[in-house]
XYZ file of C-alpha atoms in Angstrom:
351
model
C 33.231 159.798 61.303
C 30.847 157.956 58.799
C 28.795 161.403 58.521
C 31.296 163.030 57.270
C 32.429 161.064 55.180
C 29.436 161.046 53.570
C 28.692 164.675 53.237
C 32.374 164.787 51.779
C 30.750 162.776 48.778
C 27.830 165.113 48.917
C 30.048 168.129 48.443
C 31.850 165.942 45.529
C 28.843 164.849 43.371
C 27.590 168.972 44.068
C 31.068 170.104 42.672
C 31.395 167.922 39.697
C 27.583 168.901 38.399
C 28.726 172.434 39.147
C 31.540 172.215 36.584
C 29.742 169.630 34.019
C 27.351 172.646 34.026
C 29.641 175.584 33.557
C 31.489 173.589 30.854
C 27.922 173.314 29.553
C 26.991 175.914 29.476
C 29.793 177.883 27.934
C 28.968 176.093 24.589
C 25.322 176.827 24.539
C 23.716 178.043 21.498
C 20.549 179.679 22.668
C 18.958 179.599 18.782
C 19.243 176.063 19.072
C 17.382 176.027 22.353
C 14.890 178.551 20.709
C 15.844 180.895 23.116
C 17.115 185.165 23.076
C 18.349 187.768 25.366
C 15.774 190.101 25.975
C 16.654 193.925 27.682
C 13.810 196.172 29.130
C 12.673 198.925 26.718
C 13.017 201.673 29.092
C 14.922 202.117 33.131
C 11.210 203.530 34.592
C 8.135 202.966 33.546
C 5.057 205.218 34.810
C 2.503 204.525 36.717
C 0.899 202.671 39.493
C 2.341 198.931 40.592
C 0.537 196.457 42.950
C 3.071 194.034 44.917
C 0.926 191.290 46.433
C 2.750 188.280 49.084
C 1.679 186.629 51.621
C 2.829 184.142 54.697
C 1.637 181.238 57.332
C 2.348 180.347 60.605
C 1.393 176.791 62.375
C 1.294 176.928 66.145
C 0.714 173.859 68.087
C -2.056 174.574 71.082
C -1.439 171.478 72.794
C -4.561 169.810 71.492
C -5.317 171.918 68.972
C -3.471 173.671 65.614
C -3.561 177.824 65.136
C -3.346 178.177 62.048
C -2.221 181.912 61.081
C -2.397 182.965 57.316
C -1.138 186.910 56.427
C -0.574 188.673 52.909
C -0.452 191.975 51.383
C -0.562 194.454 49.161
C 1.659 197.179 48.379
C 1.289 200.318 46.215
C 4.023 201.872 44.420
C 3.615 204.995 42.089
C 6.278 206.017 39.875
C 6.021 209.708 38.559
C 8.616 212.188 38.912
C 10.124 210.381 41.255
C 9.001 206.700 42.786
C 6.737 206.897 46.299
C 5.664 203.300 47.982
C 2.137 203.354 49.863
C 2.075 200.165 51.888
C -1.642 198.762 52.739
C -2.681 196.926 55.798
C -2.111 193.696 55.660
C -5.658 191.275 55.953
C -5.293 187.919 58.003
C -7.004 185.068 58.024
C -7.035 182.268 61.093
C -8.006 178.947 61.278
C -8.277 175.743 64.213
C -7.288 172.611 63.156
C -7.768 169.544 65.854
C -3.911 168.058 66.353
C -5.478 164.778 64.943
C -5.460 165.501 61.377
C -1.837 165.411 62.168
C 1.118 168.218 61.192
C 1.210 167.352 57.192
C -2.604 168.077 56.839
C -2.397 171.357 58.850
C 0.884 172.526 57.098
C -1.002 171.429 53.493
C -4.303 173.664 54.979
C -1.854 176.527 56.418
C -0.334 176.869 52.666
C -4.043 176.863 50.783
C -5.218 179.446 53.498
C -2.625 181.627 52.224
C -2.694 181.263 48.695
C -6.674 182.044 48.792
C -5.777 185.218 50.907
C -2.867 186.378 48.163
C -5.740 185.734 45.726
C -8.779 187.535 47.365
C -6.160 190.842 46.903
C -5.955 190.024 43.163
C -9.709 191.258 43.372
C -8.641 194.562 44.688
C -6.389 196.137 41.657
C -8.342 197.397 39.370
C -6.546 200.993 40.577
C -3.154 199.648 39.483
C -1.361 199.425 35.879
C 0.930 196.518 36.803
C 0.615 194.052 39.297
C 2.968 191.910 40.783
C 3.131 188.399 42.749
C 5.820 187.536 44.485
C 5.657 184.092 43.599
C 4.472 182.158 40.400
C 1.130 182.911 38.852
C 0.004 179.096 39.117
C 0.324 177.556 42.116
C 3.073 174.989 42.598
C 1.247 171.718 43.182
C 3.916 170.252 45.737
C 1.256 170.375 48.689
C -1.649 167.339 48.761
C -5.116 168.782 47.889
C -6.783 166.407 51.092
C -7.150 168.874 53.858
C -8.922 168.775 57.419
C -11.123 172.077 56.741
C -13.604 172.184 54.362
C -13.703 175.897 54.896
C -10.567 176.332 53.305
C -10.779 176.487 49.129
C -8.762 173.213 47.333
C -6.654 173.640 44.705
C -9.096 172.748 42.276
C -10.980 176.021 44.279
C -7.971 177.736 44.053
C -6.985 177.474 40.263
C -10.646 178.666 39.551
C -10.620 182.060 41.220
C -7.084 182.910 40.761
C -7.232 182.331 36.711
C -10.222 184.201 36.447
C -8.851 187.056 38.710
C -5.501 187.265 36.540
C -7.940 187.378 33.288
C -10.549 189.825 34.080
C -7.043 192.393 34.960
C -5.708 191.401 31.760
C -8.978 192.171 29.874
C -9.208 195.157 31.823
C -5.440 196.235 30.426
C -3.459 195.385 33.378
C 0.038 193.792 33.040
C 0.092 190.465 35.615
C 3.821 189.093 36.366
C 4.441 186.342 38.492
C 8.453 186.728 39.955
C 9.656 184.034 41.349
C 12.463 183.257 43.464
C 12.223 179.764 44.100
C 11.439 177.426 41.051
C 12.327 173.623 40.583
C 10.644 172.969 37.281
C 12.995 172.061 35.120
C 12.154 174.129 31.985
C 15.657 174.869 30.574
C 17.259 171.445 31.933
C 14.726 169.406 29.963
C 15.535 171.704 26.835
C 19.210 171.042 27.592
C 18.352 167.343 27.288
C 16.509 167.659 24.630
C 19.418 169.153 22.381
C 22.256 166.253 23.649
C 23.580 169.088 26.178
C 22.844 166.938 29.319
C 22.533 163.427 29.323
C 19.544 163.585 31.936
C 17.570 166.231 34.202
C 18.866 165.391 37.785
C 20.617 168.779 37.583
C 18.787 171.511 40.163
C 17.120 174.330 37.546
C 17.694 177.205 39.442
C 21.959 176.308 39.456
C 21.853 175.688 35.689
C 20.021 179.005 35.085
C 21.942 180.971 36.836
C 25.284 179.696 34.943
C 23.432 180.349 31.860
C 22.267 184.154 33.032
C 25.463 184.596 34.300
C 27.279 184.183 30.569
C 25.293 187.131 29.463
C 24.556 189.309 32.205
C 26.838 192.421 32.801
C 25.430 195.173 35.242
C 22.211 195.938 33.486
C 18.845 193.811 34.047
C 18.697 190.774 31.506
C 16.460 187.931 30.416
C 16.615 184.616 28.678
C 13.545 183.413 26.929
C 10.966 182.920 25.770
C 9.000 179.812 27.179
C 5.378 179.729 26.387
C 4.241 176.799 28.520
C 1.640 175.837 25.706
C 4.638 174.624 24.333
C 6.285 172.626 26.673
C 6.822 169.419 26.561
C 6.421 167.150 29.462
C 8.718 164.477 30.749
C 10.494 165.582 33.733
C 7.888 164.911 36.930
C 8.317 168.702 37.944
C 7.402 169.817 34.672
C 4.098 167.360 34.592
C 2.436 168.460 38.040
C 3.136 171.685 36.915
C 1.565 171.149 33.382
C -1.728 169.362 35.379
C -2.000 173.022 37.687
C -1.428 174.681 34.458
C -4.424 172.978 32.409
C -6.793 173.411 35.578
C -5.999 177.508 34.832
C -6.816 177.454 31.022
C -9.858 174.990 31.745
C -11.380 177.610 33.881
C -10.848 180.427 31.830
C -11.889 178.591 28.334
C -8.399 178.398 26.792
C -7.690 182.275 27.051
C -5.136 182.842 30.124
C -1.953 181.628 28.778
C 1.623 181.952 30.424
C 4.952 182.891 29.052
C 8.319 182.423 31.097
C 11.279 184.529 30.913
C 14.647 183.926 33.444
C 16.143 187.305 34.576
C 19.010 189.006 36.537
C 19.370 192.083 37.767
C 22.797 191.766 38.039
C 26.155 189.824 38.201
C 25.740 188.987 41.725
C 21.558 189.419 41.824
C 19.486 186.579 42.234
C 18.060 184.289 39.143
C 14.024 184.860 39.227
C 11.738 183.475 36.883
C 9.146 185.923 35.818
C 5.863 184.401 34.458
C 4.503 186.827 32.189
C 0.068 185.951 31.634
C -1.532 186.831 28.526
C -4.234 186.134 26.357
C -3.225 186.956 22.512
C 0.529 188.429 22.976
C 2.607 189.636 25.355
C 5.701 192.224 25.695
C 8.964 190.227 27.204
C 10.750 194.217 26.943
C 8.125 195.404 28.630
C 8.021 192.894 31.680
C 11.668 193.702 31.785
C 11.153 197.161 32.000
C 8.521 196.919 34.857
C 11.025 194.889 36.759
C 14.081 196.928 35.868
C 11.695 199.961 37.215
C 12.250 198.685 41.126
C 15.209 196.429 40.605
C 17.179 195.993 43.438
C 21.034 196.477 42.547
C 23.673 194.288 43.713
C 21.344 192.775 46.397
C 19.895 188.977 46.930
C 17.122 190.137 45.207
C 15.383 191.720 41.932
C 12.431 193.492 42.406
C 12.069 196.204 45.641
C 7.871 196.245 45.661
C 7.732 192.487 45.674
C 10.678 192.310 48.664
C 8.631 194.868 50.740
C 5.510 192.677 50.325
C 7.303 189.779 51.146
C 8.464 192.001 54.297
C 5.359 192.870 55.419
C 3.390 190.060 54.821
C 5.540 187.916 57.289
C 3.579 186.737 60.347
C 5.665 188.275 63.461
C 6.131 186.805 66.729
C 4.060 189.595 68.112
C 1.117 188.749 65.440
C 1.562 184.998 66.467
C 1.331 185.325 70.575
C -1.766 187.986 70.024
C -3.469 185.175 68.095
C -2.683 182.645 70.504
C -3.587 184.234 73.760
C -6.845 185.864 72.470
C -7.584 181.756 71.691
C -6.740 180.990 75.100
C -8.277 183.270 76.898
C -11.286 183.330 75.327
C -11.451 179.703 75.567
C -11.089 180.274 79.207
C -13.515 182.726 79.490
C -16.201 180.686 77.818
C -15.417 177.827 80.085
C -15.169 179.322 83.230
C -13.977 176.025 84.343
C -11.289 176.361 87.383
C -9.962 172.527 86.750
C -8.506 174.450 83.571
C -4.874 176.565 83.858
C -3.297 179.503 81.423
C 0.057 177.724 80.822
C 2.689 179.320 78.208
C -0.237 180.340 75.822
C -1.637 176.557 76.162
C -5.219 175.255 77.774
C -3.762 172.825 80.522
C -5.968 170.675 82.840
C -5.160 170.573 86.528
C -3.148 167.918 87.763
């Protein structure tokens, strides 16, 4: 068949970036990149951590949207011995008519989340270190033109947040941003830069992982530093992210500032980026320490606070159909309309 034929070329093309990469990679000189392996100062740091995710959930009501936004925060305390304190979560709902159409919801559903991850940010003051599961500035991959004014833009968004993230840095806190999922194409562009590649349609996260993996035995490692007031744009990924990042220093006059660092827990963990904010200097050691404090050994994952808040801030099927029948009947009840039916959840006329 055709369609296999074709993914056979897929596979092809994926295999020989795979090994232009490796045999990249193996004659990297990360000086010349202006890179260094950094190691966390200690295996446990003290004190209290806040681990802050969140989630959405889009259900179509037949003539309506439900839109369904959940994060949380958890509390970790390392003394003697560590001791996690999980909070209740805080959710956030929304109705969206079905004409604004599934792109406009799902661009709404993802800014009602973000502003409920960063209405927790307000909230740690009692912790020494917090922690986002995700990057500290917002990816801009989702289309600021929503149908709800009630929900914040990104413009909105970048405000808050970066003043959040600098009143707990002025206040002594440590803010790290670990994420998981990153396209920006930090080191590929550097690649580029130094004759290494010949152009940036390689996937980032692929060519950072080959590149942890040369250095990373069985301990927590991280390759850095990039101090995005240094970057210099050219790949589209990098620009949008550049734009988000400007918003952030515009509203906090120049002082929040961001720092990048790639890290592994392990052989077989999984390649984060951890965005370390600052204002006049920051620790890399001490970021890795923080992380190397929960890491998660030998696991798809690197940090345990920020996999539990990912956990619990999912929206479960049993959140979802409690949401969507107190709609419905509620709606019913307000009617009181017999032409109207309870049917799977949805507000049905009689036929």
């Amino acid at each position: 068949m055709e369609t296999f034929k074709k993914i056979d070329g897929i596979v092809e093309k994926s295999v020989e970036r795979f090994q232009t990469i490796k045999s990249v990679i193996e004659n990297v000189d990360l000086k010349e990149l202006g890179l260094s392996v950094y190691t966390p100062k200690e295996r446990r740091v003290k004190g209290l951590y806040c681990a802050i995710d969140g989630s959405k959930n889009v259900q179509n009501l037949g003539d309506v949207y439900l839109i369904v936004a959940k994060a949380v925060k958890v509390v970790g305390e390392v003394t003697l011995e560590k001791k996690v304190i999980s909070r209740e979560p805080v959710f956030e709902v929304e109705i969206e008519d079905d004409y604004m159409g599934e792109d406009t919801v799902n661009n709404d559903s993802i800014r009602l989340m973000i502003n409920l991850e960063t209405s927790l940010l307000r909230d740690c003051d009692e912790c020494n270190y917090v922690l986002l599961d995700g990057p500290i500035v917002d990816p801009p991959v989702i289309d600021d033109r929503g149908g709800k004014q009630s929900i914040p833009s990104l413009k909105d968004l970048a405000r808050v947040r970066s003043q959040y993230v600098l009143s707990l840095i002025e206040k002594g806190k440590v803010v790290l941003g670990i994420a998981k999922r990153f396209s920006e194409r930090f080191i590929v562009s550097l690649l580029k830069d130094k004759g290494y590649l010949k152009d940036t349609d390689y996937r980032e996260k692929m060519v950072v992982d080959s590149l942890l993996s040369r250095f990373v035995r069985d301990e927590t490692l991280g390759i850095g530093v990039i101090k995005w007031d240094d970057v210099v744009r050219g790949a589209s990924e990098v620009d949008k992210l550049m734009e988000a990042y400007e918003a952030y220093k515009e509203f906090s006059e120049g002082r929040l500032k961001i720092a990048s660092v790639y890290v592994k827990a392990s052989r077989v963990g999984i390649p984060s980026r951890v965005d370390i904010a600052y204002t006049d200097s920051y620790d890399v050691e001490k970021a890795l320490s923080l992380i190397a404090t929960w890491e998660v050994k030998d696991k798809a994952e690197l940090n345990l606070l920020t996999v539990l808040a990912d956990t619990l801030s999912s929206v479960s099927n049993y959140e979802v159909k409690q949401f969507r029948e107190y709609y419905t009947v509620r709606t019913l009840e307000e009617l009181k309309d017999s032409r109207f039916i309870l049917s799977n959840f949805i507000l049905r006329k009689k036929i």
